[in-house]
Tab-separated table of C-alpha atoms in Angstrom:
chain	number	residue	atom	x	y	z
D	1	UNK	CA	40.184	-63.999	-48.882
D	2	UNK	CA	42.653	-65.359	-46.304
D	3	UNK	CA	44.101	-63.219	-43.571
D	4	UNK	CA	47.599	-62.978	-45.241
D	5	UNK	CA	45.882	-61.778	-48.410
D	6	UNK	CA	43.983	-59.080	-46.517
D	7	UNK	CA	47.136	-57.917	-44.789
D	8	UNK	CA	48.979	-57.650	-48.110
D	9	UNK	CA	46.087	-55.637	-49.585
D	10	UNK	CA	46.108	-53.211	-46.632
D	11	UNK	CA	49.871	-52.699	-46.870
D	12	UNK	CA	49.567	-52.071	-50.598
D	13	UNK	CA	46.897	-49.415	-49.891
D	14	UNK	CA	49.048	-47.675	-47.308
D	15	UNK	CA	52.172	-47.687	-49.461
D	16	UNK	CA	50.293	-46.559	-52.551
D	17	UNK	CA	50.670	-42.753	-53.079
D	18	UNK	CA	52.422	-42.386	-49.746
D	19	UNK	CA	54.151	-39.115	-50.686
D	20	UNK	CA	50.751	-37.425	-51.167
D	21	UNK	CA	49.444	-38.722	-47.875
D	22	UNK	CA	52.495	-37.564	-45.965
D	23	UNK	CA	52.175	-34.135	-47.573
D	24	UNK	CA	48.526	-33.908	-46.496
D	25	UNK	CA	49.383	-34.703	-42.879
D	26	UNK	CA	52.157	-32.127	-42.873
D	27	UNK	CA	49.824	-29.486	-44.366
D	28	UNK	CA	47.132	-30.115	-41.749
D	29	UNK	CA	49.700	-29.863	-38.982
D	30	UNK	CA	50.963	-26.561	-40.344
D	31	UNK	CA	47.428	-25.148	-40.580
D	32	UNK	CA	46.646	-26.128	-36.968
D	33	UNK	CA	49.894	-24.635	-35.735
D	34	UNK	CA	49.088	-21.455	-37.681
D	35	UNK	CA	45.638	-21.232	-36.114
D	36	UNK	CA	47.050	-21.640	-32.636
D	37	UNK	CA	49.775	-19.128	-33.353
D	38	UNK	CA	47.210	-16.570	-34.551
D	39	UNK	CA	45.651	-16.437	-31.027
D	40	UNK	CA	47.068	-15.487	-27.649
D	41	UNK	CA	46.703	-17.860	-24.726
D	42	UNK	CA	46.134	-15.660	-21.664
D	43	UNK	CA	45.001	-15.895	-18.045
D	44	UNK	CA	42.590	-13.467	-16.409
D	45	UNK	CA	43.277	-13.445	-12.648
D	46	UNK	CA	39.713	-12.516	-11.658
D	47	UNK	CA	37.642	-12.005	-9.735
D	48	UNK	CA	34.460	-12.448	-11.758
D	49	UNK	CA	31.225	-12.416	-9.746
D	50	UNK	CA	29.020	-15.465	-10.163
D	51	UNK	CA	25.315	-14.823	-10.785
D	52	UNK	CA	22.781	-17.480	-9.711
D	53	UNK	CA	20.097	-18.259	-12.306
D	54	UNK	CA	16.797	-20.193	-12.213
D	55	UNK	CA	16.444	-19.758	-8.451
D	56	UNK	CA	13.132	-21.368	-7.318
D	57	UNK	CA	10.434	-19.009	-6.058
D	58	UNK	CA	10.151	-18.622	-2.290
D	59	UNK	CA	13.793	-19.497	-1.641
D	60	UNK	CA	16.821	-17.580	-0.439
D	61	UNK	CA	20.573	-18.103	-0.676
D	62	UNK	CA	22.039	-18.245	2.813
D	63	UNK	CA	25.695	-18.397	1.803
D	64	UNK	CA	27.532	-15.929	-0.371
D	65	UNK	CA	28.724	-17.524	-3.608
D	66	UNK	CA	32.460	-17.170	-4.121
D	67	UNK	CA	33.750	-15.535	-7.294
D	68	UNK	CA	35.676	-17.062	-10.205
D	69	UNK	CA	39.330	-16.645	-9.287
D	70	UNK	CA	41.003	-17.434	-12.594
D	71	UNK	CA	40.039	-17.819	-16.268
D	72	UNK	CA	42.337	-19.212	-18.944
D	73	UNK	CA	41.280	-18.265	-22.441
D	74	UNK	CA	42.421	-17.847	-26.031
D	75	UNK	CA	41.625	-14.729	-28.024
D	76	UNK	CA	42.834	-12.874	-31.145
D	77	UNK	CA	45.571	-10.300	-30.407
D	78	UNK	CA	43.413	-7.393	-31.589
D	79	UNK	CA	41.031	-7.832	-28.620
D	80	UNK	CA	43.680	-6.534	-26.226
D	81	UNK	CA	43.545	-7.215	-22.503
D	82	UNK	CA	40.204	-8.589	-21.301
D	83	UNK	CA	38.494	-7.479	-18.081
D	84	UNK	CA	35.850	-8.946	-15.790
D	85	UNK	CA	33.125	-7.354	-17.941
D	86	UNK	CA	34.184	-9.591	-20.856
D	87	UNK	CA	33.012	-12.746	-19.044
D	88	UNK	CA	29.688	-14.002	-17.694
D	89	UNK	CA	29.815	-16.459	-14.800
D	90	UNK	CA	26.657	-18.239	-13.607
D	91	UNK	CA	25.447	-21.186	-11.542
D	92	UNK	CA	22.153	-22.919	-12.361
D	93	UNK	CA	19.984	-23.524	-9.258
D	94	UNK	CA	17.236	-25.456	-11.032
D	95	UNK	CA	18.097	-28.785	-9.411
D	96	UNK	CA	19.212	-27.443	-6.011
D	97	UNK	CA	16.792	-28.408	-3.216
D	98	UNK	CA	16.017	-25.697	-0.598
D	99	UNK	CA	17.090	-27.746	2.417
D	100	UNK	CA	19.664	-25.417	3.969
D	101	UNK	CA	22.447	-27.906	3.161
D	102	UNK	CA	25.529	-26.947	1.123
D	103	UNK	CA	25.557	-28.354	-2.438
D	104	UNK	CA	28.312	-28.239	-5.108
D	105	UNK	CA	27.172	-26.645	-8.353
D	106	UNK	CA	29.149	-26.386	-11.601
D	107	UNK	CA	30.298	-22.892	-12.626
D	108	UNK	CA	29.549	-21.821	-16.193
D	109	UNK	CA	31.762	-19.097	-17.701
D	110	UNK	CA	30.925	-17.663	-21.126
D	111	UNK	CA	32.796	-14.958	-23.055
D	112	UNK	CA	30.936	-11.873	-24.199
D	113	UNK	CA	32.875	-11.880	-27.491
D	114	UNK	CA	32.357	-15.134	-29.476
D	115	UNK	CA	35.957	-14.963	-30.737
D	116	UNK	CA	37.163	-15.769	-27.203
D	117	UNK	CA	37.568	-19.423	-26.247
D	118	UNK	CA	37.473	-20.481	-22.581
D	119	UNK	CA	40.220	-23.005	-21.866
D	120	UNK	CA	39.906	-23.484	-18.100
D	121	UNK	CA	38.417	-21.821	-15.000
D	122	UNK	CA	39.062	-21.962	-11.281
D	123	UNK	CA	37.073	-23.026	-9.338
D	124	UNK	CA	35.015	-25.292	-11.528
D	125	UNK	CA	32.378	-25.807	-8.809
D	126	UNK	CA	31.182	-23.722	-5.877
D	127	UNK	CA	29.194	-24.428	-2.724
D	128	UNK	CA	25.663	-22.957	-2.541
D	129	UNK	CA	23.150	-23.179	0.311
D	130	UNK	CA	19.496	-22.723	-0.687
D	131	UNK	CA	16.741	-22.499	1.925
D	132	UNK	CA	13.028	-21.752	2.102
D	133	UNK	CA	12.142	-18.062	2.662
D	134	UNK	CA	9.688	-17.736	5.583
D	135	UNK	CA	8.427	-15.046	7.968
D	136	UNK	CA	7.260	-14.893	11.580
D	137	UNK	CA	5.886	-12.294	14.004
D	138	UNK	CA	7.892	-11.824	17.202
D	139	UNK	CA	7.641	-9.391	20.156
D	140	UNK	CA	9.872	-6.379	20.712
D	141	UNK	CA	11.895	-6.137	23.934
D	142	UNK	CA	13.492	-2.893	25.153
D	143	UNK	CA	16.704	-2.950	27.149
D	144	UNK	CA	16.965	0.464	28.795
D	145	UNK	CA	19.721	-0.378	31.244
D	146	UNK	CA	20.085	1.256	34.660
D	147	UNK	CA	18.340	4.575	35.312
D	148	UNK	CA	20.701	7.550	35.864
D	149	UNK	CA	21.015	8.742	39.482
D	150	UNK	CA	18.151	11.048	40.539
D	151	UNK	CA	16.074	10.206	37.463
D	152	UNK	CA	12.746	8.390	37.637
D	153	UNK	CA	11.759	6.325	34.602
D	154	UNK	CA	8.174	6.256	33.328
D	155	UNK	CA	6.401	3.576	31.361
D	156	UNK	CA	8.073	2.562	28.114
D	157	UNK	CA	5.962	2.867	24.956
D	158	UNK	CA	7.007	0.792	21.929
D	159	UNK	CA	5.472	1.140	18.471
D	160	UNK	CA	4.996	-1.399	17.081
D	161	UNK	CA	5.004	-3.896	19.929
D	162	UNK	CA	5.610	-6.803	17.511
D	163	UNK	CA	7.521	-6.976	14.225
D	164	UNK	CA	7.940	-9.414	11.354
D	165	UNK	CA	11.219	-11.237	10.743
D	166	UNK	CA	11.880	-12.688	7.293
D	167	UNK	CA	14.637	-14.872	5.913
D	168	UNK	CA	15.826	-18.473	5.660
D	169	UNK	CA	13.696	-20.930	7.597
D	170	UNK	CA	16.700	-22.259	9.545
D	171	UNK	CA	17.455	-18.735	10.814
D	172	UNK	CA	13.881	-17.504	11.358
D	173	UNK	CA	13.066	-20.552	13.506
D	174	UNK	CA	15.787	-19.494	15.945
D	175	UNK	CA	14.409	-15.974	16.460
D	176	UNK	CA	12.365	-15.528	19.656
D	177	UNK	CA	12.213	-11.730	19.669
D	178	UNK	CA	13.743	-8.440	18.577
D	179	UNK	CA	15.841	-6.532	21.101
D	180	UNK	CA	16.118	-2.740	21.186
D	181	UNK	CA	18.872	-1.228	23.307
D	182	UNK	CA	18.580	2.396	24.466
D	183	UNK	CA	20.740	4.666	26.602
D	184	UNK	CA	18.959	7.023	29.005
D	185	UNK	CA	20.107	10.631	29.260
D	186	UNK	CA	21.672	11.412	32.677
D	187	UNK	CA	20.158	14.915	32.569
D	188	UNK	CA	16.630	13.514	32.531
D	189	UNK	CA	15.670	14.280	28.915
D	190	UNK	CA	12.956	11.972	27.617
D	191	UNK	CA	13.982	9.224	25.213
D	192	UNK	CA	11.860	9.559	22.045
D	193	UNK	CA	13.360	8.249	18.797
D	194	UNK	CA	13.513	5.532	16.149
D	195	UNK	CA	15.836	2.624	16.987
D	196	UNK	CA	16.876	-0.396	14.918
D	197	UNK	CA	16.039	-3.786	16.403
D	198	UNK	CA	18.250	-6.877	16.541
D	199	UNK	CA	16.714	-10.359	16.115
D	200	UNK	CA	17.946	-12.700	18.863
D	201	UNK	CA	17.596	-16.368	19.807
D	202	UNK	CA	16.622	-17.853	23.163
D	203	UNK	CA	20.130	-17.251	24.518
D	204	UNK	CA	20.089	-13.579	23.511
D	205	UNK	CA	22.568	-14.097	20.675
D	206	UNK	CA	21.979	-12.068	17.511
D	207	UNK	CA	20.656	-14.065	14.544
D	208	UNK	CA	22.269	-12.909	11.301
D	209	UNK	CA	20.783	-13.161	7.830
D	210	UNK	CA	17.287	-12.145	9.004
D	211	UNK	CA	15.412	-9.007	7.908
D	212	UNK	CA	13.263	-7.075	10.417
D	213	UNK	CA	10.102	-5.295	9.177
D	214	UNK	CA	9.745	-2.473	10.015
D	215	UNK	CA	13.459	-1.837	10.200
D	216	UNK	CA	13.161	0.810	12.959
D	217	UNK	CA	11.023	0.832	16.113
D	218	UNK	CA	9.774	3.973	17.855
D	219	UNK	CA	10.621	3.949	21.558
D	220	UNK	CA	9.339	6.548	24.026
D	221	UNK	CA	10.585	6.553	27.623
D	222	UNK	CA	9.616	9.512	29.844
D	223	UNK	CA	12.188	10.584	32.433
D	224	UNK	CA	11.382	12.639	35.523
D	225	UNK	CA	13.573	14.544	37.934
D	226	UNK	CA	10.658	15.763	40.096
D	227	UNK	CA	7.717	13.561	39.179
D	228	UNK	CA	4.206	14.603	40.156
D	229	UNK	CA	0.700	13.678	39.027
D	230	UNK	CA	-2.527	15.629	38.437
D	231	UNK	CA	-6.096	15.029	37.284
D	232	UNK	CA	-7.161	17.364	34.477
D	233	UNK	CA	-10.223	17.612	32.178
D	234	UNK	CA	-10.177	16.236	28.652
D	235	UNK	CA	-10.594	18.713	25.790
D	236	UNK	CA	-11.690	17.079	22.505
D	237	UNK	CA	-10.212	18.603	19.335
D	238	UNK	CA	-12.342	18.620	16.160
D	239	UNK	CA	-11.111	19.193	12.609
D	240	UNK	CA	-13.138	19.995	9.505
D	241	UNK	CA	-16.802	20.928	9.118
D	242	UNK	CA	-19.951	18.836	8.612
D	243	UNK	CA	-21.690	18.592	5.256
D	244	UNK	CA	-23.535	21.698	3.982
D	245	UNK	CA	-26.794	22.118	5.898
D	246	UNK	CA	-25.457	20.370	9.022
D	247	UNK	CA	-23.721	21.537	12.189
D	248	UNK	CA	-22.095	20.188	15.347
D	249	UNK	CA	-24.709	20.460	18.074
D	250	UNK	CA	-22.714	18.953	20.977
D	251	UNK	CA	-19.645	16.877	21.856
D	252	UNK	CA	-19.402	14.174	24.526
D	253	UNK	CA	-16.148	12.717	25.860
D	254	UNK	CA	-15.630	9.650	28.067
D	255	UNK	CA	-13.971	9.850	30.547
D	256	UNK	CA	-14.310	13.546	31.345
D	257	UNK	CA	-10.992	13.680	33.248
D	258	UNK	CA	-7.683	11.803	33.135
D	259	UNK	CA	-4.703	11.512	35.458
D	260	UNK	CA	-1.301	12.454	34.084
D	261	UNK	CA	2.199	12.602	35.492
D	262	UNK	CA	5.271	14.624	34.667
D	263	UNK	CA	7.791	17.027	36.110
D	264	UNK	CA	6.317	19.604	38.458
D	265	UNK	CA	7.169	22.574	36.238
D	266	UNK	CA	5.405	20.959	33.257
D	267	UNK	CA	2.242	20.117	35.168
D	268	UNK	CA	2.040	23.621	36.649
D	269	UNK	CA	1.037	25.128	33.290
D	270	UNK	CA	-1.036	22.216	31.978
D	271	UNK	CA	-4.750	23.038	32.326
D	272	UNK	CA	-6.368	20.331	30.172
D	273	UNK	CA	-5.539	17.212	28.178
D	274	UNK	CA	-6.245	17.679	24.507
D	275	UNK	CA	-7.121	14.720	22.288
D	276	UNK	CA	-5.810	13.727	18.918
D	277	UNK	CA	-7.899	15.435	16.193
D	278	UNK	CA	-11.347	13.987	15.469
D	279	UNK	CA	-12.320	14.561	11.830
D	280	UNK	CA	-15.909	15.646	11.072
D	281	UNK	CA	-15.399	16.415	7.375
D	282	UNK	CA	-18.720	16.055	5.498
D	283	UNK	CA	-20.520	14.405	8.434
D	284	UNK	CA	-24.329	14.157	8.243
D	285	UNK	CA	-24.936	12.066	11.359
D	286	UNK	CA	-23.455	11.405	14.804
D	287	UNK	CA	-20.011	9.811	14.918
D	288	UNK	CA	-17.919	8.240	17.693
D	289	UNK	CA	-14.118	7.891	17.694
D	290	UNK	CA	-11.621	6.431	20.163
D	291	UNK	CA	-8.534	8.642	20.123
D	292	UNK	CA	-5.316	9.043	22.047
D	293	UNK	CA	-4.383	11.983	24.245
D	294	UNK	CA	-2.133	14.637	22.709
D	295	UNK	CA	-0.065	15.520	25.761
D	296	UNK	CA	3.049	17.704	25.825
D	297	UNK	CA	6.453	16.020	25.701
D	298	UNK	CA	7.393	14.704	29.121
D	299	UNK	CA	3.786	14.318	30.304
D	300	UNK	CA	2.277	10.822	30.181
D	301	UNK	CA	-1.172	9.460	31.065
D	302	UNK	CA	-1.703	7.249	34.084
D	303	UNK	CA	-3.859	4.224	33.343
D	304	UNK	CA	-6.145	5.650	30.648
D	305	UNK	CA	-4.332	6.484	27.392
D	306	UNK	CA	-7.364	6.802	25.079
D	307	UNK	CA	-10.769	8.474	25.326
D	308	UNK	CA	-14.050	8.104	23.448
D	309	UNK	CA	-15.350	11.226	21.675
D	310	UNK	CA	-18.945	11.373	20.374
D	311	UNK	CA	-19.844	14.260	18.058
D	312	UNK	CA	-23.569	14.962	17.617
D	313	UNK	CA	-24.478	16.282	14.155
D	314	UNK	CA	-27.834	18.010	13.514
D	315	UNK	CA	-29.390	19.616	10.472
D	316	UNK	CA	-29.460	23.398	10.178
D	317	UNK	CA	-33.133	24.510	9.952
D	318	UNK	CA	-34.604	27.670	8.399
D	319	UNK	CA	-37.761	29.154	6.872
D	320	UNK	CA	-37.873	29.796	3.124
D	321	UNK	CA	-40.635	31.016	0.737
D	322	UNK	CA	-41.266	29.321	-2.625
D	323	UNK	CA	-43.537	30.232	-5.545
D	324	UNK	CA	-45.385	27.192	-6.864
D	325	UNK	CA	-47.734	26.629	-9.762
D	326	UNK	CA	-50.892	24.509	-9.790
D	327	UNK	CA	-51.420	21.068	-11.246
D	328	UNK	CA	-55.043	19.930	-11.733
D	329	UNK	CA	-55.678	16.304	-10.766
D	330	UNK	CA	-58.903	14.424	-11.515
D	331	UNK	CA	-59.954	16.514	-14.545
D	332	UNK	CA	-62.791	15.096	-16.686
D	333	UNK	CA	-62.687	15.270	-20.490
D	334	UNK	CA	-65.289	17.653	-21.909
D	335	UNK	CA	-64.935	20.144	-19.040
D	336	UNK	CA	-62.754	23.227	-18.762
D	337	UNK	CA	-61.187	24.434	-15.539
D	338	UNK	CA	-60.360	28.083	-14.821
D	339	UNK	CA	-58.430	29.063	-11.627
D	340	UNK	CA	-58.775	32.317	-9.711
D	341	UNK	CA	-54.992	32.337	-9.153
D	342	UNK	CA	-52.189	30.947	-11.294
D	343	UNK	CA	-49.670	30.448	-8.437
D	344	UNK	CA	-49.328	30.137	-4.695
D	345	UNK	CA	-46.682	31.311	-2.180
D	346	UNK	CA	-45.481	28.565	0.168
D	347	UNK	CA	-43.517	29.446	3.307
D	348	UNK	CA	-41.776	26.220	4.357
D	349	UNK	CA	-39.737	25.189	7.406
D	350	UNK	CA	-37.069	22.486	7.407
D	351	UNK	CA	-33.372	21.726	7.142
D	352	UNK	CA	-31.276	23.769	4.759
D	353	UNK	CA	-30.254	20.633	2.888
D	354	UNK	CA	-33.878	19.519	2.340
D	355	UNK	CA	-34.946	23.011	1.258
D	356	UNK	CA	-32.020	23.171	-1.164
D	357	UNK	CA	-33.100	19.893	-2.745
D	358	UNK	CA	-36.677	21.150	-2.992
D	359	UNK	CA	-35.537	24.323	-4.743
D	360	UNK	CA	-33.528	22.407	-7.323
D	361	UNK	CA	-36.654	21.614	-9.430
D	362	UNK	CA	-39.852	23.547	-10.312
D	363	UNK	CA	-42.446	23.236	-7.553
D	364	UNK	CA	-46.117	22.468	-8.320
D	365	UNK	CA	-49.094	22.092	-5.955
D	366	UNK	CA	-51.849	19.641	-6.799
D	367	UNK	CA	-55.541	20.721	-6.884
D	368	UNK	CA	-57.956	17.774	-6.663
D	369	UNK	CA	-61.111	18.433	-8.752
D	370	UNK	CA	-62.293	14.846	-8.787
D	371	UNK	CA	-66.113	14.604	-8.749
D	372	UNK	CA	-66.768	18.369	-9.148
D	373	UNK	CA	-69.673	19.332	-11.436
D	374	UNK	CA	-69.732	22.405	-13.700
D	375	UNK	CA	-69.910	25.609	-11.718
D	376	UNK	CA	-67.733	27.531	-9.253
D	377	UNK	CA	-65.968	25.651	-6.468
D	378	UNK	CA	-63.564	26.736	-3.711
D	379	UNK	CA	-60.709	24.197	-3.446
D	380	UNK	CA	-58.285	24.214	-0.485
D	381	UNK	CA	-54.580	24.247	-1.371
D	382	UNK	CA	-52.927	21.219	0.252
D	383	UNK	CA	-49.277	20.798	-0.900
D	384	UNK	CA	-47.571	17.413	-0.770
D	385	UNK	CA	-44.071	17.884	0.705
D	386	UNK	CA	-41.119	15.576	1.497
D	387	UNK	CA	-40.693	14.250	5.018
D	388	UNK	CA	-38.968	16.736	7.316
D	389	UNK	CA	-40.465	19.847	5.682
D	390	UNK	CA	-43.510	21.559	7.145
D	391	UNK	CA	-45.743	24.431	5.941
D	392	UNK	CA	-45.503	27.706	7.835
D	393	UNK	CA	-47.907	29.705	5.619
D	394	UNK	CA	-49.848	29.456	2.314
D	395	UNK	CA	-51.144	32.396	0.250
D	396	UNK	CA	-53.758	31.950	-1.001
D	397	UNK	CA	-54.914	29.025	1.116
D	398	UNK	CA	-57.751	28.260	-1.350
D	399	UNK	CA	-58.568	29.034	-5.001
D	400	UNK	CA	-61.839	29.221	-6.914
D	401	UNK	CA	-62.099	26.703	-9.719
D	402	UNK	CA	-64.660	27.581	-12.445
D	403	UNK	CA	-65.755	24.451	-14.276
D	404	UNK	CA	-67.533	24.771	-17.651
D	405	UNK	CA	-68.822	22.399	-20.295
D	406	UNK	CA	-66.974	22.524	-23.570
D	407	UNK	CA	-69.473	23.622	-26.342
D	408	UNK	CA	-70.286	20.909	-28.884
D	409	UNK	CA	-69.490	22.093	-32.451
D	410	UNK	CA	-72.279	22.025	-35.138
D	411	UNK	CA	-72.225	19.042	-37.504
D	412	UNK	CA	-70.369	19.692	-40.779
D	413	UNK	CA	-72.613	20.436	-43.855
D	414	UNK	CA	-75.828	21.090	-41.876
D	415	UNK	CA	-78.312	23.598	-43.601
D	416	UNK	CA	-79.503	26.644	-41.735
D	417	UNK	CA	-83.235	27.436	-41.454
D	418	UNK	CA	-84.287	30.729	-43.198
D	419	UNK	CA	-85.225	33.596	-40.953
D	420	UNK	CA	-88.960	34.458	-41.174
């Protein structure tokens, strides 16, 4: 078919039944207009918070993500006015590299109600900065300023002396320490409290976006208005009791004396330096602990701040009497053994714990009759006892063992001879 013929055929197809085709177009247009008219086109002014999703492990966001400022949507009239809770805004961090560099990420806004259609949002992209989360240990520095007039400042004690800083790698790398600033009391009252530390860089400028662990640092600074020093004996403090059957026999402390300093009125009533408690709960042997001094507030040690305490534990000993039975060892079949006594009294000496264990089960004393022929024999009682227990007395100290031959029974069915 030639081109003019094809053109004529196409025109004939278009012209054929043209009223029906025009009516169909008009009907579709009316239906679309009706659908649009059945919904309200509205604008929610925001804000709607954006939630990051699929954030890689071990990373941290270093820049706050801005919110969605405006949402254009279409919704049926019966839904009323929508609020921020009717929308979900997210950014997907799956493909964002943790380099500390700002990256544009598309914002995704979804309606909670499926009958709502999102037309447009602002902004369509936001800047996010993702970095590696790292940690480092840095020292603590105390800035106590100038001492008040007439006040002498003692040694500063900081616990802990080093802390951990955590956060984005770009920020943590700048931190060289954590500063703690304190203000000393002009009246001379000791400084003793928890203070929050500030991470700083080499220039002393605070580094933001970094977490300090622990958050607070305990700072103790003794202040003196009439400082003096004294040497006093050390008094070890024990708590608890040893295990049953044991006792504390002696306590050694090294060094025996320590030098302390404080205001004159405080030292005047201080006779000894007590230690932190040394626990001896359930102890069965010697123990050694290194403990700090428990000095009154305002009194601090000079040089030596800890002492070594050795507690010597010994067993409690006593004498106890037991009733024991006999056990025959070395018996020969065909012989019978009769004893002159069925039991023996044992008076034993040892630790209470060992004697308690011995009393927990029936006690038997062995009699060795190996190699003894029929007849009467005197056998010495020699008990076998655990190590650490000794015999104070035995009654009786020996028993008579009567050994007899067991009679042989007559054969079964044997006839008896008549008596003449």
